[in-house]
PDB file of C-alpha atoms in Angstrom:
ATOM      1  CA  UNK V   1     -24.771 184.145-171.971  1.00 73.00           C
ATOM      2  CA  UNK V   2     -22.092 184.258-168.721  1.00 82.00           C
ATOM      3  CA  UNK V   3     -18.844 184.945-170.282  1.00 90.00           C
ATOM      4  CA  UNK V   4     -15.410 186.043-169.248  1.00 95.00           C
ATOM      5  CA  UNK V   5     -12.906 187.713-171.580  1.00 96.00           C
ATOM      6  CA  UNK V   6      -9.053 188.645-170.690  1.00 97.00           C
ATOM      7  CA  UNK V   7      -8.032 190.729-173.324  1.00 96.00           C
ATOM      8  CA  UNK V   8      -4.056 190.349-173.019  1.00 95.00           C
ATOM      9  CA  UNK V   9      -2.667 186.601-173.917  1.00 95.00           C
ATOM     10  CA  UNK V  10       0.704 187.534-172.393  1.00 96.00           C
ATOM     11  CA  UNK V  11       1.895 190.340-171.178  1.00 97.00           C
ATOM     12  CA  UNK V  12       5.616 191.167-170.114  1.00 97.00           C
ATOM     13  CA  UNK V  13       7.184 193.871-167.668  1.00 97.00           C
ATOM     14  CA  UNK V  14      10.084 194.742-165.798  1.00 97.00           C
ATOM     15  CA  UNK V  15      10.293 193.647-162.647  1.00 97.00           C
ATOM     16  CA  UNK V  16       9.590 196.610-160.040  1.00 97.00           C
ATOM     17  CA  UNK V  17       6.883 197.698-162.515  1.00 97.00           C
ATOM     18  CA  UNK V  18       2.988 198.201-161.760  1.00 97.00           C
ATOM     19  CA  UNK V  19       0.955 195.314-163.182  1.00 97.00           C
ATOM     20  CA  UNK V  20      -2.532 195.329-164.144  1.00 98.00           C
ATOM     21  CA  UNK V  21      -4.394 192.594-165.967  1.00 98.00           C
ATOM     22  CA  UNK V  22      -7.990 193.413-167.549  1.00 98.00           C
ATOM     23  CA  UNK V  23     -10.859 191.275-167.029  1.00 98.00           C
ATOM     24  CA  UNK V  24     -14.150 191.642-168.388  1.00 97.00           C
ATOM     25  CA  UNK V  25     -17.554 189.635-167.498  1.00 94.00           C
ATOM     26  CA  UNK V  26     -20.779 189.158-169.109  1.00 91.00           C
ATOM     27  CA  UNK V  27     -22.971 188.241-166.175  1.00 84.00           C
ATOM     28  CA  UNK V  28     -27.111 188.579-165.744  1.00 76.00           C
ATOM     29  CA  UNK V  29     -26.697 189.187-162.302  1.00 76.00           C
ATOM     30  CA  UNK V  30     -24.371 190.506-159.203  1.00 73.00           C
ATOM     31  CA  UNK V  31     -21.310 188.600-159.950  1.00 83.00           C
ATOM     32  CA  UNK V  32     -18.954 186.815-157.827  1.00 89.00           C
ATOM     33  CA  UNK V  33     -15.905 187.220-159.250  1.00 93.00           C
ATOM     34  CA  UNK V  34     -12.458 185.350-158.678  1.00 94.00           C
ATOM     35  CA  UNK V  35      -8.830 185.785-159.259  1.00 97.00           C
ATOM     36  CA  UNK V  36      -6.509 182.998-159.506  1.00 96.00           C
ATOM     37  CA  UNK V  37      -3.000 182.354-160.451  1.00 96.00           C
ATOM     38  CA  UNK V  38      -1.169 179.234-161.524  1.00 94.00           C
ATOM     39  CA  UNK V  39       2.591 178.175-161.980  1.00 91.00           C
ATOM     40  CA  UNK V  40       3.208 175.437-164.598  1.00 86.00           C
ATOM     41  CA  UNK V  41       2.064 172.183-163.608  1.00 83.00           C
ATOM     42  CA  UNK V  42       0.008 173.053-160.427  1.00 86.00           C
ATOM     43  CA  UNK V  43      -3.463 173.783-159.382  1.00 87.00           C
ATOM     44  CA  UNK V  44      -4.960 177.433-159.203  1.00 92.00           C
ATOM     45  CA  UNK V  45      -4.068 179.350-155.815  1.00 92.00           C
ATOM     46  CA  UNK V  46      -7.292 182.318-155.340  1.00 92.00           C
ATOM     47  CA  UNK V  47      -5.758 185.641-154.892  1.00 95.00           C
ATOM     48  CA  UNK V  48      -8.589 187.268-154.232  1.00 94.00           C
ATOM     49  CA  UNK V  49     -12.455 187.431-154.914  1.00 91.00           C
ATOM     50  CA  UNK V  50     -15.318 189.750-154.695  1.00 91.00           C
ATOM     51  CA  UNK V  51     -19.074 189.000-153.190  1.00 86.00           C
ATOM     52  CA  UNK V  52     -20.715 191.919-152.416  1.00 83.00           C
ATOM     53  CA  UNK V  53     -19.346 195.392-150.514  1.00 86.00           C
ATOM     54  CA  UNK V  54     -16.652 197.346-150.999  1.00 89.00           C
ATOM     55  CA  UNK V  55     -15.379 197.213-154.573  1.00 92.00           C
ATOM     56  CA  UNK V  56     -11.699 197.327-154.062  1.00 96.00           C
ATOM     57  CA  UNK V  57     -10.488 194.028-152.884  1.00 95.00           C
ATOM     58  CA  UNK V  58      -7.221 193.307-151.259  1.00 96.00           C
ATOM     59  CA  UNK V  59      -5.586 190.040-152.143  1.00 96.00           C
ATOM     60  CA  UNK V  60      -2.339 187.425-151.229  1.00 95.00           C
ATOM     61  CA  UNK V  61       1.070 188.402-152.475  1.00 95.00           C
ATOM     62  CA  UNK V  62      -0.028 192.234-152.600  1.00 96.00           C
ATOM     63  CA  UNK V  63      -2.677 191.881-155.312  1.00 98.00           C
ATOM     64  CA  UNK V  64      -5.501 193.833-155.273  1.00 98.00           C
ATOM     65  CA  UNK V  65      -8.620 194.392-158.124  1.00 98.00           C
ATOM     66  CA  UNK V  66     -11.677 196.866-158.600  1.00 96.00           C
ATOM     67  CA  UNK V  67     -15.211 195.596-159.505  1.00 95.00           C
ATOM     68  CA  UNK V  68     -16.842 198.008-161.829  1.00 94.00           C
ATOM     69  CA  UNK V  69     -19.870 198.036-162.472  1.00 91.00           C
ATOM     70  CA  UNK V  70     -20.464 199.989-165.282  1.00 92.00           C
ATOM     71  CA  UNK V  71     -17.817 198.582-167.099  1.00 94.00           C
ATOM     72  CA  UNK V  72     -18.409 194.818-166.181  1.00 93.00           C
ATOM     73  CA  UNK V  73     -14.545 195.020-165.209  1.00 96.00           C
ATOM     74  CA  UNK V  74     -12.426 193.210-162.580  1.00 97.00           C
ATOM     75  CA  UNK V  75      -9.082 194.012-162.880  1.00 98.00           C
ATOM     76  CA  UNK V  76      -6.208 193.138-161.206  1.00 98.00           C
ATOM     77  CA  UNK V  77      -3.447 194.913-160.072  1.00 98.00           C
ATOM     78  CA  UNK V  78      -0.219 195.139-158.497  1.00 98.00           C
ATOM     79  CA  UNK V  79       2.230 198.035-157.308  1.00 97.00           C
ATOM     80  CA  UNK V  80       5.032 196.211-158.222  1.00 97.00           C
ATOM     81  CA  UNK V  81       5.944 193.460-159.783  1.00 97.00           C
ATOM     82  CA  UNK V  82       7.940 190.886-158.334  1.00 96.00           C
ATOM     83  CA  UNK V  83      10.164 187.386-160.302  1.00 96.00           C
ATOM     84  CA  UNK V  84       8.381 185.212-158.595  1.00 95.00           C
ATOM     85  CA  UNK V  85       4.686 186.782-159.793  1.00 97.00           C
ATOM     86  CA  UNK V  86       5.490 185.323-163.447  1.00 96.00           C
ATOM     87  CA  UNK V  87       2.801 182.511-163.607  1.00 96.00           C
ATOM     88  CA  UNK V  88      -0.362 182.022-165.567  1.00 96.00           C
ATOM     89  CA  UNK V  89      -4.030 184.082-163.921  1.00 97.00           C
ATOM     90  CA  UNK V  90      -7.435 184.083-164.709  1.00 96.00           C
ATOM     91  CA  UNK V  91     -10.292 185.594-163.824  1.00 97.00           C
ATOM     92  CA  UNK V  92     -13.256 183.660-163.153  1.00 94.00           C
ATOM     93  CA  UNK V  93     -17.328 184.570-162.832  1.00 92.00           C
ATOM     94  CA  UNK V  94     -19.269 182.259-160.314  1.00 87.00           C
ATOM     95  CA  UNK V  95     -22.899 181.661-160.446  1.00 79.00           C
ATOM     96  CA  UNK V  96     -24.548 182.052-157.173  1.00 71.00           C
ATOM     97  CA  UNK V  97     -27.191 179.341-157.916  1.00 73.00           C
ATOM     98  CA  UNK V  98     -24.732 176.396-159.610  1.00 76.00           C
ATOM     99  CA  UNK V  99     -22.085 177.164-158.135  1.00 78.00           C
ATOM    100  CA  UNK V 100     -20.106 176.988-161.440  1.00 86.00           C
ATOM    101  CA  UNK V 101     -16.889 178.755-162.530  1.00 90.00           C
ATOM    102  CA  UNK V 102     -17.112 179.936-165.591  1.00 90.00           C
ATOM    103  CA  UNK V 103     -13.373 181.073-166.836  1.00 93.00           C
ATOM    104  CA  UNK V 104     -11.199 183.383-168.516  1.00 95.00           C
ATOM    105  CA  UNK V 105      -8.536 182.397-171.427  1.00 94.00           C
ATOM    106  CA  UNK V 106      -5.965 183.317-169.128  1.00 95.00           C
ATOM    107  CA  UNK V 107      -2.863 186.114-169.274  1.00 97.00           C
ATOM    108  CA  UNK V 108       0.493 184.991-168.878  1.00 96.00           C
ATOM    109  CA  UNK V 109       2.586 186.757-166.765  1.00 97.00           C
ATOM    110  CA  UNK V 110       6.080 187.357-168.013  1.00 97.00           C
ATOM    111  CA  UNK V 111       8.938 189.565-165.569  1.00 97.00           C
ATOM    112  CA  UNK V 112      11.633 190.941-166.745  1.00 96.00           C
ATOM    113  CA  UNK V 113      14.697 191.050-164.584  1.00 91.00           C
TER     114      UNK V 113
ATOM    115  CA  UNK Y   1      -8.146 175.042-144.029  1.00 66.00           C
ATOM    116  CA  UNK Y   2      -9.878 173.766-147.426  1.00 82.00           C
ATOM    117  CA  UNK Y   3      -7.366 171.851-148.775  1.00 89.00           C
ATOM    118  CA  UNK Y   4      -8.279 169.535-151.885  1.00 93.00           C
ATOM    119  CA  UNK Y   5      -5.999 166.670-152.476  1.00 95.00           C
ATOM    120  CA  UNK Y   6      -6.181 165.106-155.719  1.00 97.00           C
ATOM    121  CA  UNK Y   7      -4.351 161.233-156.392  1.00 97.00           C
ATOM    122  CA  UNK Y   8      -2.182 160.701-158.695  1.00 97.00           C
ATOM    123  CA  UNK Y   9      -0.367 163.868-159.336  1.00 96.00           C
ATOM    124  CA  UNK Y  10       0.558 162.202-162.489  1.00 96.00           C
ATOM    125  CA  UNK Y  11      -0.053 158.868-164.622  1.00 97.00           C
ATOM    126  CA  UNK Y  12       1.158 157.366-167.637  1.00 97.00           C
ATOM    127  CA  UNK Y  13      -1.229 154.532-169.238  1.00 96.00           C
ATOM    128  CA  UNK Y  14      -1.913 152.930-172.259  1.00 96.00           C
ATOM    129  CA  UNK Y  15      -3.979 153.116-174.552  1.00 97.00           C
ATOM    130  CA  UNK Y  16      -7.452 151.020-173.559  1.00 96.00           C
ATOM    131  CA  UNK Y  17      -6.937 151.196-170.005  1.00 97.00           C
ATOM    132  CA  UNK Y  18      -8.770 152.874-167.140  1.00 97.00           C
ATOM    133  CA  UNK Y  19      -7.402 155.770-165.075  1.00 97.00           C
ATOM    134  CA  UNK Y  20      -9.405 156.802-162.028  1.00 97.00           C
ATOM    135  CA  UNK Y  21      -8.398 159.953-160.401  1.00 98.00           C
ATOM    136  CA  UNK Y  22      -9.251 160.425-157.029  1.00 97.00           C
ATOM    137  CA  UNK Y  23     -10.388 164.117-155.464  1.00 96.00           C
ATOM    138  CA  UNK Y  24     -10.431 164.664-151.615  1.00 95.00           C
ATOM    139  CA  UNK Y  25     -11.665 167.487-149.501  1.00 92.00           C
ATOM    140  CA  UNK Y  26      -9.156 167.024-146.895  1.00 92.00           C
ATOM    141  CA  UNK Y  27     -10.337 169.200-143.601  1.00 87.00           C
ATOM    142  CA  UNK Y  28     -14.014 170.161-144.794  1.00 85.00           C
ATOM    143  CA  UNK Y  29     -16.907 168.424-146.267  1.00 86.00           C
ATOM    144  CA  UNK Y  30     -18.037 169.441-149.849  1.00 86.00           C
ATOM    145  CA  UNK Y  31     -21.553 169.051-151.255  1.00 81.00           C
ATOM    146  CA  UNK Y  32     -20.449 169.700-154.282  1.00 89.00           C
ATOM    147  CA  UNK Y  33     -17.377 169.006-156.563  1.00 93.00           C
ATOM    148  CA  UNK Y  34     -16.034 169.638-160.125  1.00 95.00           C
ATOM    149  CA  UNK Y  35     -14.120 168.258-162.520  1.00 97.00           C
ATOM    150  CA  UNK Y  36     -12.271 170.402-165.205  1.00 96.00           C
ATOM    151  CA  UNK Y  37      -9.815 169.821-167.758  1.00 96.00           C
ATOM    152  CA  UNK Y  38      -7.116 171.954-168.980  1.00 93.00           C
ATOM    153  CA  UNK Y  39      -5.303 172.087-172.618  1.00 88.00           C
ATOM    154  CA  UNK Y  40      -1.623 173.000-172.452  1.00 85.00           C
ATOM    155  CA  UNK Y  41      -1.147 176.619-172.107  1.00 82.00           C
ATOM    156  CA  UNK Y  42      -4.866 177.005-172.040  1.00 88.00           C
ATOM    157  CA  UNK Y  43      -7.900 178.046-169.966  1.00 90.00           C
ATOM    158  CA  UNK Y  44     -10.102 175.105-167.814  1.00 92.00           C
ATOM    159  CA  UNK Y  45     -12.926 173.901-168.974  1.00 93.00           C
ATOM    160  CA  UNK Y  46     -15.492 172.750-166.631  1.00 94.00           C
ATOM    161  CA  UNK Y  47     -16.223 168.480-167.685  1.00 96.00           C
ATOM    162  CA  UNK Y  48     -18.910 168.212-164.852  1.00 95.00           C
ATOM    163  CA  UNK Y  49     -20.476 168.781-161.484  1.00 93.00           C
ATOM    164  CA  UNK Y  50     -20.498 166.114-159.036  1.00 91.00           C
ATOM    165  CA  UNK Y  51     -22.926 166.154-156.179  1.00 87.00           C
ATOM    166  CA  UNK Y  52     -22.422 163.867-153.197  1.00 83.00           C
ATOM    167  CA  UNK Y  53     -25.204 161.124-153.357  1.00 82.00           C
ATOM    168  CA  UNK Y  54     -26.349 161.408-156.774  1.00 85.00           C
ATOM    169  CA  UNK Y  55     -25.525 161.638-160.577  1.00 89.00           C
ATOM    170  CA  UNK Y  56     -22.897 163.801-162.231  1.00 92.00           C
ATOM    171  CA  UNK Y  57     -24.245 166.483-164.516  1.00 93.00           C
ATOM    172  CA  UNK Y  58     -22.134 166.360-167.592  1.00 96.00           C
ATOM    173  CA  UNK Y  59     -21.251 169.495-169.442  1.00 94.00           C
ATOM    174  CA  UNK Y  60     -22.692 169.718-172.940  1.00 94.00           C
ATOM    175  CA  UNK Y  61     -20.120 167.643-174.845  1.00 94.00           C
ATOM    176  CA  UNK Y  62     -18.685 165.435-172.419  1.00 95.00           C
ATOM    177  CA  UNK Y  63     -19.053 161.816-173.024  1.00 94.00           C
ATOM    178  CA  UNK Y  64     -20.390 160.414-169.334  1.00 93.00           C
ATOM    179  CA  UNK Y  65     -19.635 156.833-170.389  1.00 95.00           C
ATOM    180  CA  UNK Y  66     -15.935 158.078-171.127  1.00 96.00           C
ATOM    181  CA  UNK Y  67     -15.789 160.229-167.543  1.00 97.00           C
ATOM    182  CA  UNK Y  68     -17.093 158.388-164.989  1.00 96.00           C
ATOM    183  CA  UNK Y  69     -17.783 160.260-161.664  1.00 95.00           C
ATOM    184  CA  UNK Y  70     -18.564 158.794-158.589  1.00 91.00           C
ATOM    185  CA  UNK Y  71     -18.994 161.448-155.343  1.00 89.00           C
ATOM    186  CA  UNK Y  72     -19.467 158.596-152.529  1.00 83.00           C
ATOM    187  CA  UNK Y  73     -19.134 160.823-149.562  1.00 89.00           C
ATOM    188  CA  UNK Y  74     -18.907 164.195-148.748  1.00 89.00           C
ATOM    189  CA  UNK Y  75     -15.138 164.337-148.744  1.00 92.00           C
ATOM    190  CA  UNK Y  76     -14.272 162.116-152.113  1.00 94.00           C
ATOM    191  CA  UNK Y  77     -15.118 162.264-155.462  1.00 95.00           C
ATOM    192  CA  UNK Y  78     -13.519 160.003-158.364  1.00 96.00           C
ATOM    193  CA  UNK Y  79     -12.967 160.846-162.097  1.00 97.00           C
ATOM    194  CA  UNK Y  80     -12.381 157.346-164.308  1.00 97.00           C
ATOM    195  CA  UNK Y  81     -11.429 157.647-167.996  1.00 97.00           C
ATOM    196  CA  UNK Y  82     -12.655 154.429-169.196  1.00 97.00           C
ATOM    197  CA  UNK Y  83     -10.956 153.132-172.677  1.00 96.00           C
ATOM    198  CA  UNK Y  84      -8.716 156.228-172.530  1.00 96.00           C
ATOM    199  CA  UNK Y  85      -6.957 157.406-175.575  1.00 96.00           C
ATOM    200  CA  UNK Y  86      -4.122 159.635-176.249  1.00 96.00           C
ATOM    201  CA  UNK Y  87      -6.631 162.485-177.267  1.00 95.00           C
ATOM    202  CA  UNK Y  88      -7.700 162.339-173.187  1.00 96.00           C
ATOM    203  CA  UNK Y  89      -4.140 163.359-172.588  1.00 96.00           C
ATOM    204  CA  UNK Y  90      -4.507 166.240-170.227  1.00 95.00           C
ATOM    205  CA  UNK Y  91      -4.206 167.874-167.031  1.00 95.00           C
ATOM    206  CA  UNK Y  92      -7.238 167.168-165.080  1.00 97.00           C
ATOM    207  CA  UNK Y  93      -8.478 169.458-161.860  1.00 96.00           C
ATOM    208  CA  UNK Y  94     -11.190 169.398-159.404  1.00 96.00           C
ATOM    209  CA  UNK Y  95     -12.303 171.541-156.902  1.00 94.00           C
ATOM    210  CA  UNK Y  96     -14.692 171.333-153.864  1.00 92.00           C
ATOM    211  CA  UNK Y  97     -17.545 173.284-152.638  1.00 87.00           C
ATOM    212  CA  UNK Y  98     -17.703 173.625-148.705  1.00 76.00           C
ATOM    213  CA  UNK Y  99     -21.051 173.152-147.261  1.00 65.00           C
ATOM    214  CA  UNK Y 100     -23.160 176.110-146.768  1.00 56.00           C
ATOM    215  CA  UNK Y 101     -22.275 177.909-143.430  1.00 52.00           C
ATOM    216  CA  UNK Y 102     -19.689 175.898-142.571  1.00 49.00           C
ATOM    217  CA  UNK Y 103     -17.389 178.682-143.870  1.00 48.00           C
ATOM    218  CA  UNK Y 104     -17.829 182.300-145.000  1.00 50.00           C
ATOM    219  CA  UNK Y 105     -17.022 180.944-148.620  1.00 55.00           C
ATOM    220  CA  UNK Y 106     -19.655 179.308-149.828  1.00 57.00           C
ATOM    221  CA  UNK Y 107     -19.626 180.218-153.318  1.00 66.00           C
ATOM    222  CA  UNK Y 108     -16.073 179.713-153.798  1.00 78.00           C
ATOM    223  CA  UNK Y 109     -14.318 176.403-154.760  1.00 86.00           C
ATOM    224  CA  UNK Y 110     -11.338 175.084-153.074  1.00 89.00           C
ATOM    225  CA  UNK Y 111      -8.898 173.858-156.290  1.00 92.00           C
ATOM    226  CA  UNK Y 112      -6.752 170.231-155.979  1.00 94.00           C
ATOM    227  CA  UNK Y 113      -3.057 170.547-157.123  1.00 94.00           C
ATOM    228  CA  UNK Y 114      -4.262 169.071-160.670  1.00 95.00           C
ATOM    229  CA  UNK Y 115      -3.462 165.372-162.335  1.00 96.00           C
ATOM    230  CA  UNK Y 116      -1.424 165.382-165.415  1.00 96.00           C
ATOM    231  CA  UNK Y 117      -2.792 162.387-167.505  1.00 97.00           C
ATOM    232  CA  UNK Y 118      -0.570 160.908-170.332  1.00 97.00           C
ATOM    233  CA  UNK Y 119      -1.933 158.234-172.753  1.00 97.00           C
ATOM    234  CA  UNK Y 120       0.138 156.221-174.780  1.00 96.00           C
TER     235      UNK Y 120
END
């Protein structure tokens, strides 16, 4: 069965720190995978995604995340963390034939001043 | 480009009413759009997929008499809780699917800025 799993419920650092939130996918086939973000009370904003090709993928707001393979990850990460990153992100799987989302639980993003 | 607009942003009803929520692709057209709903400080969970021209398919669990979708034309798509309770309190999304070829994104869905639903 498609599945997506975010291991970290919340997660805080400082700001200025590097950022990385895990995502793992259970997928039959080549993925597409999807990174979104969302403040409280608003729709999701994509940071970035992944098709096909290279498997680092640059993103909006400096965000960038690796597909591996081997380790059915997509993780996202950032050099440095900024206030204004503290939101709510998920990773998403999309099937290429329904066109569906399927989601993860979501991390929230906490910064530290 | 691909912006979804979704009206209301927010509604307050009571109890037995009807609440449509309307979902437009504003600058693209969209074969295909979807309705989710989200829990408070939870994940979205996909209610159905709504095709321009024909039925909704309904996730398993979701009560199609309760969520009524109508996808008229290929920029507008309408979510009605009939009857609505407090339990269909929530914060309901959509998001559209651009038309093959049309743009480079096929596969990825274009999210409206949400509709917070409150039941009395």
């Amino acid at each position: 069965a498609q599945s997506v799993t975010q291991p970290d419920i919340h997660i805080t650092v400082s700001e200025g720190a590097s950022l990385e939130l895990r995502c793992n996918y259970s997928y039959g086939a080549t993925p597409y995978l999807f990174w979104y973000v969302q403040s409280p009370g608003q729709g999701l904003q994509l940071l970035l995604k992944y098709f096909s090709g290279d498997t680092l993928v640059q993103g909006i707001k400096g965000f960038e995340a690796e597909f591996k393979r081997s380790q059915s990850s997509f993780n996202l990460r950032k050099p440095s963390v900024h206030w204004s990153d503290a939101a709510e992100y998920f990773c998403a799987v999309g099937a290429s034939n329904t066109g569906k989302l399927i989601f993860g639980q979501g991390t929230t993003l906490q910064v530290k001043p | 480009g691909a912006v979804v607009s979704q009206h209301p942003s927010r509604v307050i009803c009571k109890s037995g009413t009807s609440v449509k929520i309307e979902c437009r692709s504003l600058d693209f057209q969209a074969t295909t759009m979807f309705w989710y709903r989200q829990f408070p400080k939870q994940s979205l969970m996909l209610m159905a997929t709504s095709n321009e021209g024909s039925k909704a398919t309904y996730e398993q669990g979701v009560e199609k008499d309760k969520f009524l979708i109508n996808h008229a034309s290929l920029t507008l798509s309408t979510l009605t809780v009939t009857s609505a309770h407090p339990e269909d309190s929530s914060f309901y999304i959509c998001s559209a699917r651009a038309l093959l070829g049309l743009t480079s994104s096929y596969n990825e869905q274009f999210f409206g800025p949400g509709t917070r639903l409150t039941v009395l």
